Tab-separated table of C-alpha atoms in Angstrom:
chain	number	residue	atom	x	y	z
A	162	MET	CA	-30.771	-7.344	-1.534
A	163	SER	CA	-31.335	-8.084	-5.278
A	164	ARG	CA	-33.216	-5.356	-7.353
A	165	TRP	CA	-36.186	-7.639	-7.504
A	166	MET	CA	-36.485	-8.163	-3.887
A	167	ARG	CA	-36.102	-4.379	-3.420
A	168	ALA	CA	-39.136	-3.838	-5.869
A	169	ILE	CA	-41.324	-6.349	-4.007
A	170	ALA	CA	-40.538	-4.564	-0.676
A	171	ASP	CA	-41.339	-1.262	-2.027
A	172	THR	CA	-44.563	-2.432	-3.583
A	173	GLY	CA	-45.587	-4.008	-0.310
A	174	LEU	CA	-44.696	-0.692	1.615
A	175	ALA	CA	-46.639	1.326	-0.903
A	176	ILE	CA	-49.826	-0.720	-0.444
A	177	LEU	CA	-49.463	-0.809	3.294
A	178	VAL	CA	-49.016	2.806	3.674
A	179	GLY	CA	-52.093	3.507	1.252
A	180	ILE	CA	-54.267	1.235	3.361
A	181	LEU	CA	-53.267	2.597	6.610
A	182	VAL	CA	-53.829	6.169	5.364
A	183	GLY	CA	-57.316	5.100	4.100
A	184	ILE	CA	-57.998	3.573	7.407
A	185	ALA	CA	-56.959	6.625	9.246
A	186	MET	CA	-59.421	8.753	7.024
A	187	SER	CA	-62.261	6.441	7.663
A	188	VAL	CA	-62.068	6.565	11.426
A	189	ALA	CA	-61.221	10.155	11.583
A	190	THR	CA	-63.506	12.248	13.654
A	191	GLU	CA	-63.467	16.183	13.832
A	192	PRO	CA	-64.361	17.874	17.052
A	193	VAL	CA	-65.828	20.960	15.147
A	194	LEU	CA	-68.991	20.656	13.043
A	195	GLY	CA	-68.833	21.315	9.091
A	196	SER	CA	-65.961	19.031	8.155
A	197	ARG	CA	-66.902	16.738	5.145
A	198	PRO	CA	-66.816	12.951	5.413
A	199	PRO	CA	-64.192	11.183	3.211
A	200	ASP	CA	-65.272	10.330	-0.185
A	201	ALA	CA	-63.423	9.152	-3.417
A	202	ILE	CA	-61.176	12.300	-3.565
A	203	ALA	CA	-59.910	11.577	0.022
A	204	TYR	CA	-59.250	7.924	-0.858
A	205	GLY	CA	-57.820	8.927	-4.198
A	206	LEU	CA	-55.351	10.952	-2.149
A	207	ALA	CA	-54.588	8.048	0.236
A	208	ALA	CA	-53.735	5.994	-2.835
A	209	VAL	CA	-51.345	8.648	-4.298
A	210	ILE	CA	-49.609	9.018	-0.984
A	211	GLY	CA	-49.042	5.189	-0.939
A	212	GLY	CA	-48.285	4.922	-4.666
A	213	VAL	CA	-45.673	7.545	-4.833
A	214	LEU	CA	-43.699	5.601	-2.428
A	215	LEU	CA	-42.734	3.331	-5.472
A	216	PHE	CA	-40.296	6.038	-6.496
A	217	ARG	CA	-38.792	6.757	-3.066
A	218	ARG	CA	-35.387	5.321	-4.027
A	219	ARG	CA	-34.938	7.172	-7.327
A	220	SER	CA	-36.524	10.652	-5.994
A	221	PRO	CA	-36.746	10.901	-2.230
A	222	LEU	CA	-37.297	14.648	-2.363
A	223	GLY	CA	-40.042	14.585	-5.101
A	224	VAL	CA	-41.783	11.661	-3.122
A	225	LEU	CA	-41.682	13.825	0.112
A	226	LEU	CA	-43.045	16.795	-1.694
A	227	VAL	CA	-45.914	15.088	-3.284
A	228	THR	CA	-46.732	13.394	0.006
A	229	ALA	CA	-46.746	16.658	1.644
A	230	ALA	CA	-48.892	18.364	-1.023
A	231	CYS	CA	-51.501	15.630	-0.902
A	232	LEU	CA	-51.796	15.885	2.812
A	233	LEU	CA	-52.184	19.747	2.519
A	234	LEU	CA	-54.681	19.366	0.004
A	235	TYR	CA	-56.623	16.883	2.235
A	236	TYR	CA	-56.439	19.317	5.075
A	237	GLY	CA	-57.567	22.130	2.705
A	238	LEU	CA	-60.660	20.216	1.573
A	239	GLU	CA	-61.686	20.088	5.196
A	240	TYR	CA	-61.905	16.334	5.578
A	241	PRO	CA	-61.682	15.126	9.065
A	242	GLY	CA	-58.145	15.568	10.451
A	243	ILE	CA	-55.657	12.784	10.761
A	244	THR	CA	-52.153	12.589	12.157
A	245	PRO	CA	-49.582	13.475	9.706
A	246	ALA	CA	-47.066	10.826	11.124
A	247	VAL	CA	-48.805	7.936	9.140
A	248	PRO	CA	-48.576	9.344	5.639
A	249	LEU	CA	-45.403	11.374	6.155
A	250	ALA	CA	-43.308	8.613	7.997
A	251	LEU	CA	-41.871	6.658	5.306
A	252	ALA	CA	-41.381	9.657	2.928
A	253	LEU	CA	-39.677	11.631	5.716
A	254	TYR	CA	-37.372	8.436	6.631
A	255	THR	CA	-36.354	7.997	2.813
A	256	ALA	CA	-35.608	11.712	2.467
A	257	ALA	CA	-33.372	11.848	5.655
A	258	SER	CA	-31.515	8.575	4.833
A	259	GLY	CA	-30.813	9.895	1.329
A	260	GLY	CA	-29.102	13.008	2.824
A	261	LEU	CA	-32.015	15.339	2.645
A	262	LEU	CA	-32.106	16.007	6.411
A	263	VAL	CA	-32.812	19.856	6.090
A	264	TRP	CA	-35.821	19.054	3.771
A	265	SER	CA	-37.062	16.291	6.094
A	266	LEU	CA	-36.934	18.606	9.188
A	267	GLY	CA	-38.552	21.321	7.243
A	268	ILE	CA	-41.561	19.387	6.041
A	269	ALA	CA	-41.962	17.933	9.639
A	270	GLY	CA	-41.736	21.357	11.214
A	271	LEU	CA	-44.207	22.763	8.636
A	272	PHE	CA	-47.013	20.449	9.763
A	273	VAL	CA	-46.178	20.767	13.291
A	274	VAL	CA	-46.416	24.601	12.978
A	275	LEU	CA	-49.710	24.303	11.075
A	276	GLY	CA	-51.298	21.959	13.621
A	277	LEU	CA	-50.524	24.488	16.392
A	278	THR	CA	-51.780	27.413	14.599
A	279	ILE	CA	-54.733	26.239	12.512
A	280	ARG	CA	-56.352	23.903	15.056
A	281	PRO	CA	-56.815	26.423	18.004
A	282	LEU	CA	-57.548	29.441	15.755
A	283	HIS	CA	-59.391	27.901	12.901
A	284	LEU	CA	-61.072	24.974	14.469
A	285	GLY	CA	-61.291	26.435	17.904
A	286	GLU	CA	-59.814	23.667	19.924
A	287	PRO	CA	-58.399	24.226	23.374
A	288	ILE	CA	-54.837	25.176	23.204
A	289	LEU	CA	-53.686	22.821	25.937
A	290	PRO	CA	-54.807	19.557	24.268
A	291	VAL	CA	-53.611	20.824	20.905
A	292	LEU	CA	-50.169	21.513	22.392
A	293	THR	CA	-49.906	18.126	24.009
A	294	ASP	CA	-51.133	16.196	20.818
A	295	MET	CA	-48.687	18.261	18.477
A	296	THR	CA	-45.875	17.633	20.921
A	297	ALA	CA	-46.391	13.976	20.588
A	298	GLN	CA	-46.724	14.130	16.901
A	299	ALA	CA	-43.511	16.253	16.681
A	300	GLY	CA	-41.801	13.834	18.663
A	301	LEU	CA	-42.728	11.004	16.482
A	302	LEU	CA	-41.895	12.872	13.254
A	303	LEU	CA	-38.430	13.770	14.756
A	304	ALA	CA	-37.757	10.150	15.715
A	305	VAL	CA	-38.534	9.162	12.014
A	306	VAL	CA	-35.983	11.865	10.749
A	307	LEU	CA	-33.326	10.872	13.068
A	308	LEU	CA	-33.697	7.346	12.351
A	309	GLY	CA	-33.380	8.150	8.547
A	310	GLU	CA	-30.282	10.181	9.563
A	311	THR	CA	-28.719	7.546	11.530
A	312	MET	CA	-28.900	4.873	8.887
A	313	ARG	CA	-27.600	7.453	6.333
A	314	SER	CA	-24.427	7.983	8.736
A	315	ARG	CA	-24.162	4.294	9.073
A	316	ARG	CA	-23.826	3.655	5.513
A	317	VAL	CA	-21.348	6.436	5.177
A	318	ARG	CA	-19.208	4.932	8.018
A	319	LEU	CA	-19.457	1.512	6.520
A	320	ALA	CA	-18.367	2.944	2.975
A	321	GLU	CA	-15.653	4.983	4.633
A	322	ALA	CA	-14.389	1.717	6.468
A	323	GLY	CA	-14.731	-0.310	3.349
A	324	GLU	CA	-12.489	2.244	1.473
A	325	ARG	CA	-9.983	2.124	4.191
A	326	LEU	CA	-9.885	-1.390	4.229
A	327	ALA	CA	-9.278	-1.273	0.602
A	328	LEU	CA	-6.481	1.284	0.979
A	329	VAL	CA	-4.863	-0.851	3.590
A	330	GLU	CA	-5.099	-4.082	1.537
A	331	ALA	CA	-3.772	-2.205	-1.501
A	332	GLY	CA	-1.009	-0.708	0.695
A	333	ARG	CA	-0.127	-4.251	1.814
A	334	GLU	CA	-0.052	-5.609	-1.626
A	335	ARG	CA	2.282	-2.756	-2.821
A	336	GLU	CA	4.510	-3.266	0.046
A	337	ALA	CA	4.551	-6.973	-0.507
A	338	ALA	CA	5.389	-6.306	-4.158
A	339	ARG	CA	8.021	-3.562	-3.261
A	340	ARG	CA	9.659	-6.110	-0.952
A	341	ALA	CA	9.670	-8.922	-3.216
A	342	ALA	CA	11.353	-6.638	-5.786
A	343	GLU	CA	14.033	-5.590	-3.381
A	344	GLU	CA	14.477	-9.199	-2.552
A	345	ARG	CA	14.944	-10.087	-6.206
A	346	LEU	CA	17.397	-7.126	-6.664
A	347	ARG	CA	19.321	-8.301	-3.678
A	348	ILE	CA	19.541	-11.907	-5.058
A	349	ALA	CA	20.476	-10.661	-8.436
A	350	GLY	CA	23.122	-8.405	-6.727
A	351	GLU	CA	24.518	-11.384	-4.860
A	352	ILE	CA	24.464	-13.503	-8.099
A	353	HIS	CA	26.173	-10.978	-10.017
A	354	ASP	CA	28.933	-10.503	-7.355
A	355	VAL	CA	29.547	-14.075	-6.991
A	356	LEU	CA	29.843	-14.850	-10.840
A	357	SER	CA	31.593	-11.875	-11.720
A	358	HIS	CA	34.299	-12.558	-9.140
A	359	THR	CA	34.322	-16.280	-9.940
A	360	ILE	CA	34.488	-16.158	-13.521
A	361	THR	CA	37.287	-13.629	-13.468
A	362	GLY	CA	39.324	-15.726	-11.344
A	363	ILE	CA	38.591	-18.850	-13.241
A	364	THR	CA	39.400	-17.192	-16.518
A	365	ILE	CA	42.877	-15.944	-15.087
A	366	GLN	CA	43.660	-19.256	-13.767
A	367	ALA	CA	42.678	-21.181	-16.980
A	368	ALA	CA	44.955	-18.754	-18.979
A	369	LEU	CA	47.788	-19.379	-16.592
A	370	ALA	CA	47.292	-23.273	-16.737
A	371	ASP	CA	47.406	-22.998	-20.510
A	372	GLU	CA	50.557	-21.005	-20.597
A	373	VAL	CA	52.441	-23.366	-18.344
A	374	LEU	CA	51.080	-26.662	-19.045
A	375	ASP	CA	53.961	-28.016	-21.080
A	376	ASP	CA	56.867	-26.178	-19.145
A	377	ARG	CA	55.493	-26.236	-15.573
A	378	PRO	CA	52.871	-28.678	-15.121
A	379	ALA	CA	53.003	-28.498	-11.273
A	380	ASP	CA	52.023	-24.746	-11.591
A	381	ALA	CA	49.233	-25.909	-14.030
A	382	ARG	CA	47.836	-28.359	-11.510
A	383	THR	CA	48.026	-25.504	-8.808
A	384	ALA	CA	45.922	-23.281	-11.204
A	385	LEU	CA	43.396	-26.034	-11.998
A	386	ARG	CA	43.051	-26.781	-8.150
A	387	ALA	CA	42.386	-23.019	-7.714
A	388	ILE	CA	39.688	-23.142	-10.442
A	389	ARG	CA	38.114	-26.115	-8.735
A	390	THR	CA	37.983	-24.497	-5.361
A	391	ALA	CA	36.548	-21.267	-6.734
A	392	ALA	CA	33.836	-23.199	-8.700
A	393	ARG	CA	32.999	-25.128	-5.549
A	394	GLU	CA	32.607	-22.082	-3.375
A	395	ALA	CA	30.616	-20.357	-6.093
A	396	THR	CA	28.294	-23.221	-6.448
A	397	ILE	CA	27.669	-23.223	-2.689
A	398	GLU	CA	26.987	-19.482	-2.744
A	399	LEU	CA	24.777	-19.709	-5.645
A	400	ARG	CA	22.813	-22.564	-4.188
A	401	SER	CA	22.149	-20.551	-1.064
A	402	ALA	CA	20.997	-17.446	-3.046
A	403	LEU	CA	18.782	-19.464	-5.493
A	404	GLY	CA	17.337	-21.367	-2.804
A	405	LEU	CA	15.639	-18.321	-1.562
A	406	LEU	CA	13.445	-18.561	-4.787
A	407	ARG	CA	12.264	-21.979	-4.072
A	408	THR	CA	10.334	-21.651	-0.701
A	409	ASP	CA	6.896	-21.704	-2.160
A	410	ASP	CA	6.594	-25.363	-1.089
A	411	GLY	CA	7.468	-24.742	2.418
A	412	GLU	CA	10.961	-26.121	2.163
A	413	THR	CA	13.674	-24.335	4.059
A	414	PRO	CA	16.297	-23.065	1.629
A	415	PRO	CA	19.898	-24.379	2.303
A	416	ARG	CA	21.749	-21.960	4.646
A	417	VAL	CA	25.532	-21.294	4.382
A	418	PRO	CA	27.496	-18.697	6.432
A	419	ALA	CA	27.433	-15.414	4.638
A	420	PRO	CA	30.983	-14.112	3.383
A	421	GLY	CA	32.365	-11.379	5.364
A	422	LEU	CA	35.574	-9.148	5.763
A	423	GLY	CA	37.014	-12.180	7.511
A	424	GLN	CA	37.727	-13.443	3.890
A	425	VAL	CA	39.441	-10.503	2.715
A	426	GLY	CA	42.662	-12.124	2.948
A	427	GLU	CA	41.317	-14.724	0.438
A	428	LEU	CA	40.385	-12.171	-1.986
A	429	ALA	CA	43.925	-10.710	-1.782
A	430	GLY	CA	45.429	-14.004	-2.302
A	431	ARG	CA	43.452	-14.540	-5.414
A	432	ALA	CA	44.518	-11.189	-6.631
A	433	ARG	CA	48.098	-12.144	-6.173
A	434	SER	CA	47.620	-15.290	-7.976
A	435	ALA	CA	46.365	-13.108	-10.741
A	436	GLY	CA	49.530	-11.141	-10.839
A	437	LEU	CA	48.593	-8.257	-8.614
A	438	GLU	CA	50.762	-7.124	-5.685
A	439	ALA	CA	47.867	-7.092	-3.108
A	440	THR	CA	48.004	-5.735	0.408
A	441	VAL	CA	45.578	-5.494	3.194
A	442	VAL	CA	45.764	-2.617	5.690
A	443	VAL	CA	43.566	-2.484	8.946
A	444	LYS	CA	43.295	0.641	10.722
A	445	GLY	CA	41.756	0.934	14.206
A	446	GLU	CA	40.574	-2.244	16.196
A	447	ALA	CA	38.864	-4.904	14.134
A	448	ARG	CA	35.507	-5.944	15.701
A	449	ARG	CA	32.568	-8.001	15.084
A	450	LEU	CA	30.214	-6.013	12.517
A	451	PRO	CA	26.449	-6.427	11.972
A	452	PRO	CA	26.039	-9.180	9.179
A	453	ALA	CA	24.470	-6.660	6.712
A	454	VAL	CA	27.424	-4.289	6.933
A	455	ASP	CA	29.905	-7.127	7.082
A	456	LEU	CA	28.590	-8.647	3.979
A	457	ALA	CA	28.227	-5.125	2.105
A	458	ALA	CA	31.908	-4.242	2.784
A	459	PHE	CA	33.017	-7.801	1.627
A	460	ARG	CA	31.070	-7.421	-1.576
A	461	VAL	CA	32.475	-3.865	-2.172
A	462	VAL	CA	35.845	-5.273	-1.866
A	463	GLN	CA	35.241	-8.269	-4.020
A	464	GLU	CA	33.719	-6.133	-6.871
A	465	SER	CA	36.434	-3.648	-6.752
A	466	VAL	CA	39.132	-6.299	-6.897
A	467	THR	CA	37.377	-8.005	-9.869
A	468	ASN	CA	37.250	-4.806	-11.633
A	469	THR	CA	40.887	-4.177	-11.041
A	470	ILE	CA	41.857	-7.537	-12.273
A	471	ARG	CA	39.555	-7.332	-15.305
A	472	HIS	CA	39.907	-3.906	-16.417
A	473	ALA	CA	42.644	-1.715	-14.532
A	474	ASN	CA	45.896	-2.978	-16.245
A	475	ALA	CA	47.390	-2.559	-12.725
A	476	GLY	CA	50.189	-3.825	-10.859
A	477	THR	CA	49.158	-3.182	-7.319
A	478	VAL	CA	45.980	-3.053	-5.313
A	479	GLN	CA	45.566	-1.821	-1.669
A	480	ILE	CA	42.673	-2.758	0.354
A	481	THR	CA	42.133	-0.518	3.497
A	482	LEU	CA	39.625	-1.426	6.282
A	483	ALA	CA	39.431	1.474	8.788
A	484	TYR	CA	37.389	0.720	11.836
A	485	GLU	CA	35.961	4.074	13.480
A	486	PRO	CA	34.011	4.446	16.603
A	487	ASP	CA	30.703	4.568	14.583
A	488	ALA	CA	31.514	3.589	10.915
A	489	LEU	CA	33.444	1.423	8.769
A	490	GLU	CA	35.634	2.846	6.017
A	491	VAL	CA	36.564	0.400	3.124
A	492	GLU	CA	38.856	1.662	0.304
A	493	VAL	CA	40.220	-0.229	-2.480
A	494	VAL	CA	42.938	1.704	-4.626
A	495	ASP	CA	44.902	0.533	-7.510
A	496	ASP	CA	47.480	1.936	-9.697
A	497	GLY	CA	46.074	0.941	-12.915
A	498	ARG	CA	45.907	2.941	-16.168
A	499	PRO	CA	43.456	2.506	-18.916
A	500	ARG	CA	43.786	0.017	-21.482
A	501	GLU	CA	44.401	1.359	-25.039
A	502	GLY	CA	41.386	3.031	-26.458
A	503	ARG	CA	39.426	2.969	-23.119
A	504	ASP	CA	38.894	5.045	-20.042
A	505	ARG	CA	38.687	3.591	-16.649
A	506	ARG	CA	35.391	5.663	-16.001
A	507	ASP	CA	33.940	3.363	-18.759
A	508	GLU	CA	33.762	0.579	-16.426
A	509	HIS	CA	32.109	2.818	-13.631
A	510	PRO	CA	28.939	4.645	-14.493
A	511	GLU	CA	28.977	6.570	-11.207
A	512	ALA	CA	32.322	7.952	-11.877
A	513	GLY	CA	31.026	9.192	-15.385
A	514	GLY	CA	30.797	6.035	-17.512
A	515	THR	CA	27.911	4.345	-19.038
A	516	SER	CA	28.610	0.544	-19.541
A	517	GLY	CA	29.335	-1.108	-16.068
A	518	TYR	CA	26.997	-2.101	-13.546
A	519	GLY	CA	29.378	-3.282	-10.685
A	520	LEU	CA	29.436	0.138	-8.969
A	521	SER	CA	25.625	0.528	-9.316
A	522	GLY	CA	25.106	-2.594	-6.836
A	523	MET	CA	27.909	-1.192	-4.599
A	524	GLY	CA	25.909	2.107	-4.381
A	525	GLU	CA	22.661	0.565	-3.806
A	526	ARG	CA	24.181	-1.763	-0.964
A	527	ALA	CA	25.919	1.133	0.584
A	528	SER	CA	22.687	3.445	0.697
A	529	SER	CA	20.392	0.897	1.742
A	530	LEU	CA	22.427	0.698	4.872
A	531	GLY	CA	22.627	4.642	5.095
A	532	GLY	CA	26.135	4.717	3.792
A	533	THR	CA	27.897	6.424	0.876
A	534	LEU	CA	30.039	5.319	-1.862
A	535	THR	CA	32.802	7.463	-3.824
A	536	ALA	CA	34.347	5.967	-6.888
A	537	ALA	CA	36.737	8.261	-8.980
A	538	PRO	CA	40.050	8.062	-10.930
A	539	LEU	CA	43.068	9.295	-8.914
A	540	PRO	CA	45.059	12.377	-10.215
A	541	GLY	CA	48.399	10.487	-10.421
A	542	GLY	CA	46.813	7.328	-12.039
A	543	GLY	CA	44.794	4.528	-10.731
A	544	PHE	CA	41.387	4.390	-9.421
A	545	SER	CA	39.757	4.514	-5.825
A	546	VAL	CA	36.476	2.893	-4.526
A	547	LEU	CA	35.789	4.229	-0.988
A	548	VAL	CA	32.570	3.267	0.995
A	549	ARG	CA	31.591	4.530	4.426
A	550	LEU	CA	29.050	2.396	6.356
A	551	PRO	CA	27.484	3.422	9.792
A	552	ILE	CA	27.869	0.587	12.377
A	553	GLY	CA	26.660	2.256	15.485
A	554	ASP	CA	28.049	2.476	18.870
A	555	PRO	CA	30.763	-0.282	19.444
A	556	ALA	CA	29.299	-0.891	22.888
C-alpha cells in the first residue's frame, strides 16, 4: 500500500472512531442519578480520541496513552459510562501490532480493574451484572490485543522467511559462481596441460627435422609427421575443452574420449623421440579407474614428462604406476641436473621455487580428489614427482 493510500485509510479510521465514540456518548445511560449529560467537552474528548489515531503509525504508544487519558478524563467528569472497547480498540491493536504487548495488556487490564471496582463501590451497581459485563468487555479487549500480536508475529515470520529466502538465493548464486570459477580453472588446467606438452613435443621435433633435413630427409619426414599428429591430437582436445565454454545457445559441446593412463605408452614414446630413455613400470594389477582419477594421473605424468624434456637436462625418465587396493601411486623420476645457472626447483614452486605453474595444477588436481602430491629433487641428482590418489575398494 502506498503512503497516500495509508494516509487516506488512517484518516477514514480516525473519523469513524470519533463518530462512533460520539454516538456511544450520546446514547449512554447511567443507572445511578447524578451523572452529567454529554456536552461540548465530552464530544471534544471524542474528537481527540479519533483525531489522535492519525499518528498511530508514528507513535503507537503515545496514541494509546492519549486515548486512555481522554477516556479516564471522560469517566472522571462523571459523564454517562460507555464501554472502553470502542475508543480503545484501534489504539490497543496498533500498540500490540507494533510490539507493545505489555503496554496494551496493561492499559486493557487497567480499565477492566477500574470497572470492577468503581462501578460496584462508587456507583452502587450490583456486583453480578458488573462482573458479567466486565468479563465480556475484558474478552473483547483481550481479543483486540491478541489480534494485534498475531499480526505482528505474522509480519516477523514473513520478514524472517524473506531473509532466509534471500540468504538461500545469495548462497545459490555464490555456489554457482564458485562452480563456474572451478570449471574455468579446470578448463584452464586442461588447456595448459595440452598446450604445454604439445608445444614442447612440436619444438623438439621441429628442431630434429631442421637438423636432419639435408642429411637424413626420411628422419625429417618422420619428425614432421609426429608434429602433424601431435597438432591434430591437441586440436581435438582443445576443441573439446573450449566447447564447454560455448553451451549458452543450447548446443551440445563436442565430446572426445578423455585421455587416461592407457596413453602413458604414447607419452613414453614421445619422450624417447625427444632423446630420453623412457621406461614404464607397472606394479600391482592394472584395473579400470574412476574417470577423474584416470585423467588426473595421466595429466600428472604428462606434465612431469614435459617438464623433464624442457628443463631437466636428463637422459632417463621412469614412469611408475603402482596399483594398490585403495589407491593409485604415480611416480615420475628423472636423472636430470639443473642447467647452468638454474636450480631445478625454479621450475617447481611447490618444491621451493617461484616461477613454474605446472605443479600447482598437479597439486590442485590431486587435492580435489583427496590425494596428495610430493615433488622434490633427489639426493643423488634428478627429480621426483609422486602423486597418490585414492580409488576406493576395487570390488
